[in-house]
Short mmCIF file of C-alpha atoms in Angstrom, two decimals:
data_model
loop_
_atom_site.label_atom_id
_atom_site.label_comp_id
_atom_site.label_asym_id
_atom_site.label_seq_id
_atom_site.Cartn_x
_atom_site.Cartn_y
_atom_site.Cartn_z
CA MET F 164 -27.95 -12.22 -7.24
CA LYS F 165 -26.15 -15.04 -5.47
CA HIS F 166 -23.10 -12.84 -4.96
CA SER F 167 -25.17 -9.96 -3.57
CA ILE F 168 -26.77 -12.26 -0.97
CA ILE F 169 -23.33 -13.47 0.12
CA LEU F 170 -22.08 -9.89 0.20
CA ILE F 171 -25.05 -8.80 2.38
CA ALA F 172 -24.52 -11.77 4.72
CA LEU F 173 -20.82 -11.00 5.11
CA THR F 174 -21.50 -7.31 5.67
CA THR F 175 -24.06 -8.15 8.36
CA LEU F 176 -21.59 -10.52 10.02
CA PHE F 177 -18.81 -7.93 10.07
CA ILE F 178 -21.09 -5.19 11.40
CA SER F 179 -22.43 -7.38 14.19
CA CYS F 180 -18.90 -8.44 15.18
CA SER F 181 -17.66 -4.87 15.31
CA ASN F 182 -20.67 -3.77 17.43
CA ASP F 183 -20.01 -6.55 19.95
CA LYS F 184 -16.49 -5.26 20.56
CA LYS F 185 -17.73 -1.72 21.15
CA THR F 186 -20.25 -2.76 23.81
CA THR F 187 -17.63 -4.94 25.52
CA GLU F 188 -15.16 -2.07 25.63
CA THR F 189 -17.78 0.26 27.07
CA SER F 190 -18.73 -2.15 29.85
CA LYS F 191 -15.06 -2.69 30.72
CA GLN F 192 -14.59 1.05 31.08
CA ALA F 193 -17.70 1.41 33.20
CA SER F 194 -16.63 -1.39 35.53
CA ILE F 195 -13.28 0.29 36.18
CA ILE F 196 -14.96 3.42 37.52
CA LYS F 197 -16.27 2.52 40.96
CA SER F 198 -17.52 4.74 43.71
CA ASP F 199 -16.57 4.20 47.31
CA LEU F 200 -19.85 5.72 48.50
CA LEU F 201 -21.34 3.19 50.90
CA LEU F 202 -24.28 4.97 52.52
CA THR F 203 -26.06 8.28 52.28
CA ASN F 204 -28.97 10.00 53.96
CA SER F 205 -30.38 13.51 53.83
CA ALA F 206 -33.17 15.57 55.30
CA VAL F 207 -34.58 19.05 54.86
CA LYS F 208 -34.81 20.91 58.17
CA PRO F 209 -34.81 24.50 59.44
CA PHE F 210 -31.20 24.23 60.66
CA SER F 211 -29.90 27.80 60.30
CA GLY F 212 -33.12 29.46 61.40
CA GLN F 213 -36.81 28.77 61.88
CA ASN F 214 -37.83 30.09 58.44
CA ASN F 215 -34.94 28.50 56.51
CA THR F 216 -35.02 25.18 54.69
CA ASP F 217 -31.56 23.68 54.87
CA THR F 218 -30.46 20.30 53.57
CA LEU F 219 -28.58 18.06 55.97
CA THR F 220 -26.63 15.23 54.34
CA ILE F 221 -24.42 12.42 55.57
CA LEU F 222 -22.16 10.53 53.16
CA ILE F 223 -20.20 7.42 54.15
CA ASN F 224 -17.16 6.80 51.93
CA GLY F 225 -14.58 4.04 52.14
CA LYS F 226 -13.79 0.40 51.55
CA SER F 227 -15.99 -0.89 54.40
CA LEU F 228 -18.29 0.71 56.95
CA LEU F 229 -15.83 0.24 59.80
CA GLN F 230 -12.91 1.67 57.83
CA SER F 231 -14.59 4.67 56.26
CA THR F 232 -15.30 8.32 56.88
CA ALA F 233 -18.57 10.09 57.41
CA THR F 234 -19.06 13.56 55.98
CA ILE F 235 -21.94 15.56 57.41
CA LYS F 236 -22.90 18.67 55.43
CA VAL F 237 -25.43 21.42 55.81
CA THR F 238 -26.38 23.47 52.76
CA ASN F 239 -28.93 26.24 52.52
CA ASP F 240 -31.70 26.50 49.95
CA LYS F 241 -29.33 28.38 47.59
CA GLY F 242 -26.88 25.46 47.62
CA GLU F 243 -24.29 27.28 49.73
CA GLU F 244 -22.43 25.09 52.21
CA LEU F 245 -23.03 26.30 55.76
CA LEU F 246 -21.22 23.60 57.68
CA CYS F 247 -19.21 20.49 56.89
CA ASP F 248 -17.45 18.04 59.18
CA THR F 249 -15.71 14.74 58.55
CA LEU F 250 -15.24 11.99 61.10
CA ALA F 251 -14.51 8.29 61.34
CA THR F 252 -17.65 6.20 61.06
CA THR F 253 -16.69 4.40 64.26
CA ARG F 254 -17.68 7.62 66.05
CA LEU F 255 -21.26 6.93 64.93
CA LEU F 256 -21.33 3.80 67.11
CA ASN F 257 -23.22 3.86 70.38
CA PRO F 258 -20.88 3.22 73.33
CA GLU F 259 -22.38 -0.22 74.02
CA TYR F 260 -21.48 -1.35 70.49
CA ARG F 261 -17.79 -0.42 70.68
CA THR F 262 -16.83 -3.95 71.78
CA ALA F 263 -19.35 -5.78 69.54
CA ASN F 264 -18.37 -7.91 66.56
CA SER F 265 -18.03 -6.32 63.14
CA ALA F 266 -21.45 -7.50 61.87
CA LEU F 267 -23.22 -5.83 64.80
CA LYS F 268 -21.14 -2.68 64.35
CA ASP F 269 -22.05 -2.54 60.64
CA ALA F 270 -25.73 -2.93 61.45
CA GLN F 271 -25.59 -0.24 64.12
CA ILE F 272 -23.82 2.21 61.79
CA ARG F 273 -26.46 1.59 59.10
CA GLU F 274 -29.22 2.21 61.64
CA THR F 275 -27.55 5.38 62.91
CA VAL F 276 -27.16 6.77 59.38
CA SER F 277 -30.76 6.00 58.44
CA ASN F 278 -32.15 7.63 61.61
CA LEU F 279 -29.58 10.40 62.03
CA PHE F 280 -31.78 13.36 61.16
CA THR F 281 -34.97 12.21 62.88
CA THR F 282 -33.81 13.86 66.13
CA ASP F 283 -31.24 16.52 67.04
CA GLU F 284 -28.63 13.86 67.92
CA TYR F 285 -26.68 14.70 64.75
CA LEU F 286 -25.55 17.97 66.38
CA LYS F 287 -23.13 16.08 68.61
CA TYR F 288 -21.08 15.10 65.55
CA PHE F 289 -20.33 18.71 64.62
CA LYS F 290 -17.64 20.63 66.41
CA GLN F 291 -19.45 23.05 68.70
CA LYS F 292 -17.17 25.96 67.74
CA GLU F 293 -18.17 25.50 64.07
CA ILE F 294 -21.84 25.67 64.97
CA ALA F 295 -21.27 28.80 67.05
CA SER F 296 -19.14 30.50 64.37
CA ASN F 297 -21.84 29.92 61.76
CA GLN F 298 -24.53 31.18 64.15
CA ILE F 299 -26.47 27.99 63.64
CA LYS F 300 -28.95 26.90 66.30
#
C-alpha cells in the first residue's frame, strides 16, 4: 500500500510537470504570431445603389499609425469585392494637422477612422476613375 501511494504521487508529479511544458510551448507559439492590424472600422451603406446593402471597411496595418497603410474596401451583400484602394494613413490627416506633433497626428487619424463612414467624405480617398469604372455612386 505504501508503494502504491508513492507510485501515485510520482505519477501525478510527472503528469503535472509534462502538462506545464505543453501550455508554455503553446503560449510561446501564440506570442510569436502577431498581427499588424492597428485599427478597423466598417459600416453597411447603400454604396452601389439605393437598394443595395454594401459593407464599407477600412483597415489600418503597420508598425505605427503614422507609418502604416489604410485599405478601404467595399463589398456587396454576396461578399464580392466591388472596390479596394490602399493609401498611406498620413493621407487621412486633415491639412491643419500635417505639421502637428506625432501624438496629435495619431489622435486625428484615430478620429478620422472612427468617423469615416458617417458622411460621404470617404469617397475622396478612392480614385475617381475606379468609382466611375465600377458604376458606383
